[in-house]
CSV table of N, CA and C in Angstrom, one decimal:
chain,number,residue,atom,x,y,z
P,1,MET,N,27.6,41.1,42.8
P,1,MET,CA,29.5,40.6,43.9
P,1,MET,C,29.2,39.5,43.6
P,2,GLU,N,30.9,38.7,43.3
P,2,GLU,CA,30.7,37.7,43.1
P,2,GLU,C,31.0,36.8,44.4
P,3,LYS,N,30.5,35.7,44.5
P,3,LYS,CA,30.9,34.7,46.2
P,3,LYS,C,32.1,34.2,45.4
P,4,LEU,N,33.0,33.6,47.0
P,4,LEU,CA,33.4,32.3,46.7
P,4,LEU,C,33.0,30.9,47.5
P,5,PHE,N,33.0,30.0,47.0
P,5,PHE,CA,32.7,28.7,47.6
P,5,PHE,C,34.0,27.7,47.5
P,6,ILE,N,33.7,27.2,48.9
P,6,ILE,CA,34.8,26.2,49.4
P,6,ILE,C,34.2,25.3,49.6
P,7,GLU,N,34.4,23.9,48.5
P,7,GLU,CA,34.1,22.3,49.6
P,7,GLU,C,35.4,21.9,49.8
P,8,THR,N,35.1,20.9,50.6
P,8,THR,CA,35.5,20.3,51.8
P,8,THR,C,35.0,19.2,51.5
P,9,LYS,N,35.4,18.1,52.2
P,9,LYS,CA,34.9,16.9,52.4
P,9,LYS,C,36.6,16.6,53.5
P,10,LEU,N,34.8,16.0,54.1
P,10,LEU,CA,35.2,15.7,55.6
P,10,LEU,C,36.5,14.1,55.9
P,11,LEU,N,36.0,13.1,55.6
P,11,LEU,CA,36.9,12.2,55.1
P,11,LEU,C,37.9,11.8,54.1
P,12,ALA,N,39.0,12.0,54.2
P,12,ALA,CA,39.9,12.6,53.0
P,12,ALA,C,39.6,11.1,51.4
P,13,ASP,N,39.7,10.0,52.4
P,13,ASP,CA,39.5,9.0,51.5
P,13,ASP,C,37.9,8.2,51.4
P,14,ASP,N,37.3,8.7,49.8
P,14,ASP,CA,36.1,8.3,50.3
P,14,ASP,C,35.5,7.4,49.5
P,15,THR,N,36.9,6.1,48.8
P,15,THR,CA,36.8,4.7,49.6
P,15,THR,C,36.7,4.1,50.5
P,16,GLY,N,36.3,4.6,51.7
P,16,GLY,CA,36.7,4.3,53.0
P,16,GLY,C,37.5,3.5,53.9
P,17,VAL,N,38.6,4.1,53.3
P,17,VAL,CA,39.4,4.2,53.9
P,17,VAL,C,39.7,4.4,55.7
P,18,ILE,N,39.9,3.7,56.5
P,18,ILE,CA,39.4,4.9,57.9
P,18,ILE,C,40.8,3.8,59.1
P,19,SER,N,41.3,4.9,59.9
P,19,SER,CA,42.4,3.8,60.2
P,19,SER,C,42.3,5.1,61.9
P,20,GLY,N,42.1,4.2,62.9
P,20,GLY,CA,42.1,5.0,64.7
P,20,GLY,C,43.0,4.0,65.3
P,21,ILE,N,42.7,4.3,66.3
P,21,ILE,CA,43.5,4.0,67.8
P,21,ILE,C,42.5,3.3,68.8
P,22,ALA,N,42.7,2.1,68.5
P,22,ALA,CA,41.6,1.1,69.1
P,22,ALA,C,41.8,1.0,70.6
P,23,TRP,N,43.1,0.8,70.9
P,23,TRP,CA,43.3,0.5,72.5
P,23,TRP,C,44.1,1.5,72.9
P,24,PRO,N,44.3,2.8,73.9
P,24,PRO,CA,45.2,3.6,74.2
P,24,PRO,C,46.2,2.8,75.2
P,25,PHE,N,47.2,2.4,75.5
P,25,PHE,CA,48.3,1.8,76.3
P,25,PHE,C,48.0,2.9,77.5
P,26,GLY,N,48.5,3.0,78.7
P,26,GLY,CA,48.4,3.8,79.9
P,26,GLY,C,47.7,4.4,80.9
P,27,THR,N,46.2,3.9,80.1
P,27,THR,CA,45.5,4.5,81.5
P,27,THR,C,44.0,3.5,80.9
P,28,PRO,N,43.4,3.7,82.1
P,28,PRO,CA,42.2,2.9,81.9
P,28,PRO,C,40.9,3.0,81.3
P,29,ASP,N,40.3,1.9,80.8
P,29,ASP,CA,38.8,2.5,80.0
P,29,ASP,C,38.0,3.0,81.5
P,30,ARG,N,36.7,2.4,80.9
P,30,ARG,CA,35.8,3.1,81.8
P,30,ARG,C,35.9,2.0,82.9
P,31,VAL,N,35.3,1.0,83.0
P,31,VAL,CA,35.8,-0.3,84.0
P,31,VAL,C,36.9,-0.4,85.1
P,32,GLY,N,37.5,0.9,84.7
P,32,GLY,CA,39.0,0.4,85.1
P,32,GLY,C,40.5,-0.6,84.5
P,33,ASP,N,39.8,-1.1,83.5
P,33,ASP,CA,41.0,-2.6,82.6
P,33,ASP,C,41.6,-1.7,82.0
P,34,ILE,N,42.9,-2.5,82.3
P,34,ILE,CA,44.1,-1.4,81.3
P,34,ILE,C,44.6,-2.7,79.9
P,35,ILE,N,45.2,-2.0,79.5
P,35,ILE,CA,46.0,-3.5,78.3
P,35,ILE,C,47.4,-3.1,78.1
P,36,GLU,N,48.0,-3.9,78.6
P,36,GLU,CA,49.4,-3.4,78.5
P,36,GLU,C,50.0,-4.2,76.9
P,37,LYS,N,50.9,-3.1,76.6
P,37,LYS,CA,51.5,-3.7,75.3
P,37,LYS,C,52.5,-4.6,75.5
P,38,GLY,N,52.0,-5.3,74.0
P,38,GLY,CA,52.4,-6.9,74.0
P,38,GLY,C,51.0,-7.3,74.0
P,39,ALA,N,49.7,-7.2,74.3
P,39,ALA,CA,48.8,-7.9,74.5
P,39,ALA,C,47.9,-8.5,73.4
P,40,PHE,N,48.4,-7.7,72.3
P,40,PHE,CA,47.9,-7.3,71.0
P,40,PHE,C,48.8,-8.5,70.4
P,41,ALA,N,49.7,-8.7,70.7
P,41,ALA,CA,50.7,-9.5,69.8
P,41,ALA,C,50.8,-10.5,68.6
P,42,SER,N,49.3,-11.6,69.3
P,42,SER,CA,48.6,-12.6,68.6
P,42,SER,C,47.5,-11.9,67.6
P,43,ALA,N,47.5,-10.7,67.2
P,43,ALA,CA,46.1,-10.6,66.7
P,43,ALA,C,46.2,-11.2,64.9
P,44,ILE,N,44.9,-11.7,64.6
P,44,ILE,CA,45.2,-12.1,63.0
P,44,ILE,C,44.3,-11.6,62.1
P,45,LEU,N,44.9,-10.8,61.3
P,45,LEU,CA,44.4,-9.8,60.6
P,45,LEU,C,43.4,-11.0,58.9
P,46,PRO,N,42.7,-10.8,57.9
P,46,PRO,CA,42.2,-9.6,58.4
P,46,PRO,C,41.0,-9.1,59.6
P,47,LEU,N,40.2,-8.2,60.0
P,47,LEU,CA,40.0,-8.7,61.5
P,47,LEU,C,38.5,-8.3,61.0
P,48,PRO,N,37.3,-8.4,61.5
P,48,PRO,CA,36.1,-8.6,61.3
P,48,PRO,C,36.1,-6.6,61.7
P,49,MET,N,35.5,-5.2,61.0
P,49,MET,CA,34.6,-4.2,61.4
P,49,MET,C,33.6,-3.7,62.0
P,50,LEU,N,33.3,-4.2,62.9
P,50,LEU,CA,31.5,-4.4,62.6
P,50,LEU,C,31.2,-2.7,63.4
P,51,PHE,N,29.7,-2.9,63.3
P,51,PHE,CA,29.2,-1.6,63.9
P,51,PHE,C,28.9,-1.7,65.3
P,52,GLY,N,29.3,-1.4,66.9
P,52,GLY,CA,28.7,-1.6,67.5
P,52,GLY,C,28.5,-3.0,68.3
P,53,HIS,N,29.6,-3.5,67.8
P,53,HIS,CA,29.2,-5.1,68.2
P,53,HIS,C,28.9,-6.0,67.7
P,54,ASP,N,27.9,-5.9,66.9
P,54,ASP,CA,26.7,-5.8,66.4
P,54,ASP,C,27.6,-7.1,65.2
P,55,GLN,N,27.8,-8.7,65.9
P,55,GLN,CA,27.6,-9.5,65.0
P,55,GLN,C,27.2,-9.2,63.5
P,56,ASN,N,25.9,-8.8,63.5
P,56,ASN,CA,25.0,-9.4,62.6
P,56,ASN,C,25.2,-8.0,61.2
P,57,ASP,N,26.1,-7.1,61.5
P,57,ASP,CA,26.4,-6.1,60.9
P,57,ASP,C,27.6,-5.5,60.5
P,58,PRO,N,28.4,-6.4,59.8
P,58,PRO,CA,30.2,-6.4,59.7
P,58,PRO,C,30.1,-5.1,58.3
P,59,VAL,N,30.5,-3.8,58.5
P,59,VAL,CA,31.0,-2.8,57.5
P,59,VAL,C,31.9,-2.7,56.7
P,60,GLY,N,32.8,-3.5,57.3
P,60,GLY,CA,34.2,-3.8,56.4
P,60,GLY,C,35.6,-4.4,57.0
P,61,VAL,N,36.8,-4.1,57.1
P,61,VAL,CA,38.0,-5.5,57.3
P,61,VAL,C,38.7,-4.0,58.2
P,62,TRP,N,39.4,-4.9,59.2
P,62,TRP,CA,40.7,-4.2,59.2
P,62,TRP,C,42.5,-4.6,59.2
P,63,GLU,N,42.5,-4.2,57.8
P,63,GLU,CA,43.7,-5.0,57.1
P,63,GLU,C,44.7,-4.6,57.9
P,64,SER,N,45.3,-3.7,59.1
P,64,SER,CA,46.4,-4.1,59.5
P,64,SER,C,45.9,-3.0,61.2
P,65,ALA,N,46.9,-4.0,62.1
P,65,ALA,CA,46.7,-3.6,63.5
P,65,ALA,C,48.3,-3.7,63.4
P,66,GLY,N,48.8,-2.9,64.8
P,66,GLY,CA,49.6,-2.8,65.3
P,66,GLY,C,50.1,-2.1,66.6
P,67,GLU,N,51.0,-2.5,67.3
P,67,GLU,CA,51.3,-1.3,68.1
P,67,GLU,C,52.7,-0.6,68.2
P,68,ASP,N,52.0,0.6,68.7
P,68,ASP,CA,53.5,1.8,69.2
P,68,ASP,C,53.3,1.5,70.2
P,69,GLU,N,54.0,2.8,70.9
P,69,GLU,CA,54.5,3.4,71.7
P,69,GLU,C,53.0,3.4,72.3
P,70,THR,N,52.1,4.1,71.8
P,70,THR,CA,50.5,5.1,72.2
P,70,THR,C,50.1,4.0,72.7
P,71,GLY,N,49.7,2.6,71.9
P,71,GLY,CA,48.6,2.0,71.8
P,71,GLY,C,49.0,0.8,70.4
P,72,LEU,N,47.5,0.2,70.6
P,72,LEU,CA,46.9,-0.3,69.3
P,72,LEU,C,46.6,0.2,68.3
P,73,GLN,N,47.6,0.8,66.9
P,73,GLN,CA,46.6,0.9,65.9
P,73,GLN,C,45.9,0.5,65.2
P,74,VAL,N,44.9,0.9,64.4
P,74,VAL,CA,44.7,-0.1,63.1
P,74,VAL,C,44.0,0.8,62.0
P,75,LYS,N,43.8,0.1,60.7
P,75,LYS,CA,43.6,0.6,59.6
P,75,LYS,C,43.5,-0.3,59.1
P,76,GLY,N,42.0,0.0,58.4
P,76,GLY,CA,41.0,-0.3,57.2
P,76,GLY,C,40.0,0.2,56.1
P,77,ARG,N,39.1,-0.7,55.9
P,77,ARG,CA,38.3,-0.2,55.2
P,77,ARG,C,36.9,-0.5,55.1
P,78,LEU,N,35.9,1.1,55.4
P,78,LEU,CA,35.1,0.1,54.9
P,78,LEU,C,34.5,-0.3,53.7
P,79,LEU,N,33.5,-1.4,53.7
P,79,LEU,CA,33.1,-2.1,52.0
P,79,LEU,C,31.8,-1.1,51.3
P,80,VAL,N,32.7,0.2,50.5
P,80,VAL,CA,31.7,0.8,50.8
P,80,VAL,C,30.8,0.8,49.3
P,81,ASP,N,31.7,-0.1,48.4
P,81,ASP,CA,31.3,0.0,47.2
P,81,ASP,C,30.7,-1.6,47.3
P,82,ASP,N,30.2,-2.4,48.2
P,82,ASP,CA,29.9,-3.7,48.2
P,82,ASP,C,28.3,-4.0,49.3
P,83,VAL,N,28.6,-3.1,50.3
P,83,VAL,CA,27.9,-3.1,51.5
P,83,VAL,C,26.5,-2.1,51.8
P,84,ALA,N,25.9,-1.7,51.3
P,84,ALA,CA,25.0,-0.2,51.5
P,84,ALA,C,24.9,0.7,53.4
P,85,ARG,N,25.4,-0.9,54.0
P,85,ARG,CA,25.3,-0.4,55.5
P,85,ARG,C,26.5,0.8,55.8
P,86,ALA,N,27.8,0.0,54.8
P,86,ALA,CA,29.1,0.7,55.4
P,86,ALA,C,28.3,2.4,54.2
P,87,ARG,N,28.2,2.1,53.5
P,87,ARG,CA,28.1,3.5,53.5
P,87,ARG,C,27.1,4.3,54.5
P,88,GLU,N,26.3,3.7,54.8
P,88,GLU,CA,25.5,4.5,56.2
P,88,GLU,C,26.7,4.6,56.7
P,89,VAL,N,27.6,4.2,57.5
P,89,VAL,CA,28.7,4.0,58.4
P,89,VAL,C,29.6,5.5,58.2
P,90,ARG,N,29.7,5.1,56.8
P,90,ARG,CA,31.3,6.3,56.3
P,90,ARG,C,30.6,7.6,56.7
P,91,ALA,N,29.2,8.0,56.1
P,91,ALA,CA,28.3,9.1,56.2
P,91,ALA,C,28.7,9.5,57.3
P,92,LEU,N,27.8,8.3,58.6
P,92,LEU,CA,27.7,8.7,60.4
P,92,LEU,C,29.6,9.1,60.9
P,93,VAL,N,30.9,8.8,59.8
P,93,VAL,CA,31.7,8.9,60.5
P,93,VAL,C,32.1,10.4,60.4
P,94,GLN,N,32.0,10.8,58.2
P,94,GLN,CA,31.7,12.2,58.0
P,94,GLN,C,31.5,12.9,58.8
P,95,ALA,N,30.0,12.7,59.0
P,95,ALA,CA,29.7,14.0,60.1
P,95,ALA,C,30.2,13.9,61.3
P,96,GLY,N,31.1,12.8,61.8
P,96,GLY,CA,31.5,13.3,62.8
P,96,GLY,C,30.6,12.5,64.0
P,97,ALA,N,29.8,12.2,63.7
P,97,ALA,CA,28.1,10.8,64.7
P,97,ALA,C,29.2,9.7,65.3
P,98,ILE,N,30.3,9.6,64.7
P,98,ILE,CA,30.8,8.3,65.3
P,98,ILE,C,32.6,8.8,65.4
P,99,ARG,N,32.7,8.4,66.6
P,99,ARG,CA,33.9,8.9,66.7
P,99,ARG,C,35.4,7.7,67.3
P,100,GLY,N,34.1,6.8,68.2
P,100,GLY,CA,34.9,5.6,68.4
P,100,GLY,C,35.2,4.9,68.5
P,101,LEU,N,36.2,3.9,68.4
P,101,LEU,CA,36.5,2.4,68.7
P,101,LEU,C,36.5,1.6,69.6
P,102,SER,N,35.9,0.6,69.3
P,102,SER,CA,36.1,-0.5,70.9
P,102,SER,C,36.8,-1.6,70.4
P,103,ILE,N,37.2,-2.4,71.0
P,103,ILE,CA,37.6,-3.6,70.9
P,103,ILE,C,36.9,-4.8,71.0
P,104,GLY,N,37.0,-6.0,70.9
P,104,GLY,CA,35.7,-7.6,71.1
P,104,GLY,C,36.9,-8.1,71.5
P,105,PHE,N,37.0,-8.9,72.1
P,105,PHE,CA,38.2,-9.9,72.9
P,105,PHE,C,38.4,-11.2,73.6
P,106,MET,N,38.9,-11.8,74.3
P,106,MET,CA,38.6,-12.8,74.6
P,106,MET,C,40.2,-12.8,75.6
P,107,THR,N,40.1,-12.4,76.9
P,107,THR,CA,40.8,-12.6,77.7
P,107,THR,C,41.5,-13.8,78.3
P,108,ARG,N,43.0,-13.6,78.0
P,108,ARG,CA,43.9,-14.9,78.3
P,108,ARG,C,44.9,-15.0,79.6
P,109,LYS,N,45.1,-13.7,79.3
P,109,LYS,CA,46.2,-13.5,80.8
P,109,LYS,C,45.8,-12.0,81.5
P,110,ALA,N,45.5,-12.1,82.7
P,110,ALA,CA,45.2,-10.7,83.8
P,110,ALA,C,45.4,-10.8,84.6
P,111,LEU,N,45.3,-9.8,85.8
P,111,LEU,CA,45.8,-9.8,86.8
P,111,LEU,C,45.1,-8.3,87.6
P,112,PRO,N,43.9,-8.1,88.8
P,112,PRO,CA,43.3,-8.1,88.9
P,112,PRO,C,43.6,-6.2,89.2
P,113,ARG,N,43.3,-5.7,89.6
P,113,ARG,CA,43.8,-4.0,89.7
P,113,ARG,C,43.5,-3.6,91.3
P,114,ALA,N,43.9,-2.6,92.3
P,114,ALA,CA,43.6,-2.8,93.6
P,114,ALA,C,42.2,-1.5,93.5
P,115,ARG,N,42.1,-1.1,92.7
P,115,ARG,CA,41.1,0.4,92.6
P,115,ARG,C,39.7,-0.5,91.7
P,116,GLY,N,40.1,-1.6,90.8
P,116,GLY,CA,39.1,-2.5,90.2
P,116,GLY,C,39.5,-2.1,89.0
P,117,GLY,N,39.1,-3.3,88.0
P,117,GLY,CA,38.8,-3.4,86.8
P,117,GLY,C,40.1,-4.7,86.6
P,118,ARG,N,41.2,-4.3,85.4
P,118,ARG,CA,42.0,-5.4,85.4
P,118,ARG,C,43.1,-5.2,85.0
P,119,THR,N,44.3,-5.4,85.3
P,119,THR,CA,45.7,-5.3,84.2
P,119,THR,C,45.5,-6.1,83.1
P,120,ILE,N,45.4,-6.4,81.6
P,120,ILE,CA,45.3,-7.8,80.7
P,120,ILE,C,46.5,-8.1,80.2
P,121,LYS,N,46.8,-8.3,79.6
P,121,LYS,CA,48.4,-9.1,79.8
P,121,LYS,C,48.6,-10.0,78.6
P,122,GLU,N,47.6,-10.8,78.0
P,122,GLU,CA,47.9,-11.0,77.0
P,122,GLU,C,46.0,-11.8,76.5
P,123,LEU,N,45.5,-11.5,75.2
P,123,LEU,CA,44.7,-11.4,75.2
P,123,LEU,C,44.3,-11.9,73.3
P,124,ASP,N,43.2,-12.6,73.1
P,124,ASP,CA,42.5,-12.9,71.8
P,124,ASP,C,42.0,-12.1,71.0
P,125,LEU,N,42.6,-10.9,70.4
P,125,LEU,CA,41.3,-9.6,70.0
P,125,LEU,C,40.9,-10.5,69.0
P,126,LEU,N,39.2,-10.2,68.9
P,126,LEU,CA,38.4,-11.1,67.7
P,126,LEU,C,37.6,-9.9,66.9
P,127,GLU,N,37.4,-8.5,66.7
P,127,GLU,CA,36.9,-7.8,66.1
P,127,GLU,C,37.6,-5.9,67.0
P,128,VAL,N,37.1,-5.2,65.8
P,128,VAL,CA,37.2,-4.2,66.2
P,128,VAL,C,36.2,-3.3,65.8
P,129,SER,N,34.7,-2.1,66.7
P,129,SER,CA,33.9,-2.1,66.4
P,129,SER,C,34.3,-0.4,66.0
P,130,LEU,N,33.4,0.2,65.0
P,130,LEU,CA,33.1,1.3,65.0
P,130,LEU,C,31.5,1.9,66.4
P,131,VAL,N,31.9,2.8,66.9
P,131,VAL,CA,31.1,2.8,68.0
P,131,VAL,C,31.4,4.7,68.2
P,132,THR,N,29.4,4.7,68.8
P,132,THR,CA,29.4,6.5,69.2
P,132,THR,C,30.3,6.6,69.6
P,133,LEU,N,30.2,5.6,71.2
P,133,LEU,CA,31.2,6.1,72.7
P,133,LEU,C,32.1,4.9,73.1
P,134,GLY,N,33.4,4.7,73.0
P,134,GLY,CA,33.9,3.2,73.2
P,134,GLY,C,33.9,3.4,74.8
P,135,SER,N,34.1,1.9,74.7
P,135,SER,CA,34.8,2.0,76.7
P,135,SER,C,36.0,2.5,76.7
P,136,HIS,N,36.8,2.6,76.1
P,136,HIS,CA,38.4,3.3,76.6
P,136,HIS,C,37.6,4.8,75.6
P,137,PRO,N,38.0,6.0,76.6
P,137,PRO,CA,37.3,7.7,76.4
P,137,PRO,C,38.7,8.0,75.0
P,138,GLY,N,40.1,7.3,75.2
P,138,GLY,CA,40.7,7.5,74.1
P,138,GLY,C,40.9,6.6,72.7
P,139,ALA,N,40.2,5.4,72.6
P,139,ALA,CA,40.0,4.7,71.8
P,139,ALA,C,39.2,5.5,70.1
P,140,ARG,N,39.6,6.1,69.4
P,140,ARG,CA,38.6,6.8,68.5
P,140,ARG,C,39.9,6.6,67.5
P,141,VAL,N,38.6,7.0,65.9
P,141,VAL,CA,38.7,7.1,64.8
P,141,VAL,C,39.8,8.2,64.2
P,142,THR,N,41.0,8.1,64.0
P,142,THR,CA,41.7,9.2,64.2
P,142,THR,C,41.3,9.7,62.6
P,143,SER,N,40.6,9.4,61.7
P,143,SER,CA,40.5,10.5,60.9
P,143,SER,C,38.9,11.2,60.8
P,144,ALA,N,38.2,10.5,61.7
P,144,ALA,CA,37.1,11.6,62.4
P,144,ALA,C,37.9,12.2,62.8
P,145,LYS,N,39.1,12.5,63.8
P,145,LYS,CA,39.8,13.3,64.2
P,145,LYS,C,40.0,14.3,62.8
P,146,ASP,N,40.7,13.8,62.0
P,146,ASP,CA,40.9,15.0,60.8
P,146,ASP,C,40.1,15.1,60.3
P,147,ALA,N,39.0,14.7,60.1
P,147,ALA,CA,37.4,15.6,59.3
P,147,ALA,C,36.8,16.6,60.3
P,148,VAL,N,37.1,16.6,61.8
P,148,VAL,CA,36.4,17.2,62.9
P,148,VAL,C,37.9,17.9,62.6
P,149,GLY,N,39.1,18.1,62.3
P,149,GLY,CA,39.7,19.5,62.4
P,149,GLY,C,39.6,19.8,60.4
P,150,ALA,N,39.0,19.4,59.7
P,150,ALA,CA,38.2,19.6,58.4
P,150,ALA,C,37.3,20.5,58.6
P,151,LEU,N,36.1,20.0,59.5
P,151,LEU,CA,35.2,21.3,59.6
P,151,LEU,C,35.4,22.0,60.3
P,152,ARG,N,36.5,22.3,61.0
P,152,ARG,CA,36.9,23.7,61.8
P,152,ARG,C,37.1,24.5,60.6
P,153,LEU,N,38.1,23.6,59.2
P,153,LEU,CA,38.9,24.4,58.5
P,153,LEU,C,37.6,25.0,57.7
P,154,ALA,N,36.5,23.7,57.2
P,154,ALA,CA,35.5,24.8,56.8
P,154,ALA,C,34.7,26.4,57.2
P,155,VAL,N,34.6,26.1,58.9
P,155,VAL,CA,33.7,26.6,58.9
P,155,VAL,C,34.8,28.2,59.1
P,156,ALA,N,35.9,28.3,59.6
P,156,ALA,CA,36.8,29.2,59.1
P,156,ALA,C,36.8,29.5,57.8
P,157,LEU,N,37.0,29.2,56.9
P,157,LEU,CA,37.0,29.7,55.1
P,157,LEU,C,35.4,30.3,54.9
P,158,GLN,N,34.2,29.2,55.9
P,158,GLN,CA,33.6,29.8,55.4
P,158,GLN,C,32.9,31.4,56.2
P,159,ARG,N,33.7,31.9,57.0
P,159,ARG,CA,33.9,33.3,57.7
P,159,ARG,C,34.4,33.7,57.3
P,160,ALA,N,35.7,33.6,56.1
P,160,ALA,CA,36.7,34.1,55.5
P,160,ALA,C,35.7,34.5,54.3
P,161,ASN,N,35.0,33.4,54.1
P,161,ASN,CA,34.2,33.9,52.4
P,161,ASN,C,34.0,34.8,52.8
P,162,ALA,N,32.7,34.8,54.4
P,162,ALA,CA,31.6,36.2,54.2
P,162,ALA,C,32.5,37.4,54.5
P,163,HIS,N,33.7,37.1,55.2
P,163,HIS,CA,34.2,38.9,55.9
P,163,HIS,C,34.7,39.3,54.0
P,164,LEU,N,35.2,38.1,53.2
P,164,LEU,CA,35.7,39.5,52.1
P,164,LEU,C,34.2,39.4,51.4
P,165,SER,N,33.8,38.9,51.3
P,165,SER,CA,32.0,39.0,50.5
P,165,SER,C,32.1,41.2,50.9
P,166,LYS,N,31.8,40.6,52.2
P,166,LYS,CA,31.1,42.1,52.5
P,166,LYS,C,32.6,43.1,51.8
P,167,GLY,N,33.6,42.9,51.8
P,167,GLY,CA,34.2,43.9,51.4
P,167,GLY,C,34.3,44.4,50.2
P,168,THR,N,33.7,43.0,49.0
P,168,THR,CA,33.6,43.8,47.8
P,168,THR,C,32.3,43.9,47.2
P,169,SER,N,31.4,43.8,48.4
P,169,SER,CA,30.1,44.7,47.7
P,169,SER,C,30.0,46.5,48.3
């Protein structure tokens, strides 16, 4: 009986390239804050890519950050060739253990919201961290989303392989 083996990679780019939505517009985070479009206009690149907002745990750099209609989109790279911790974090992202993004910022202009939290109109973006659970439930690593899709595809392919193997035995 000949078995088919299909290999998949959970992260399309093993060089450490990673992208995601760091802040989605239009919905509040877990404490009620909303950040308006235009608030990130003064972001200075490159930005540090930290793990868990730990300033002593940089794992990469965000090389692009820009607003679109959905939110603040970021793209950068884990420094997997030079930083051992970045390789560990890449493995966690690939496994789906780390899916969230969270921003570190200083508020420049904000108004209180009636139901709690603030509407932030202007801020200084200091860093974007990879986290297990971000303050905003919609802030996530989109390459991990791709990784989850690849994982689902791998499971489906394994099931198909098992089904085909039964037919050839």
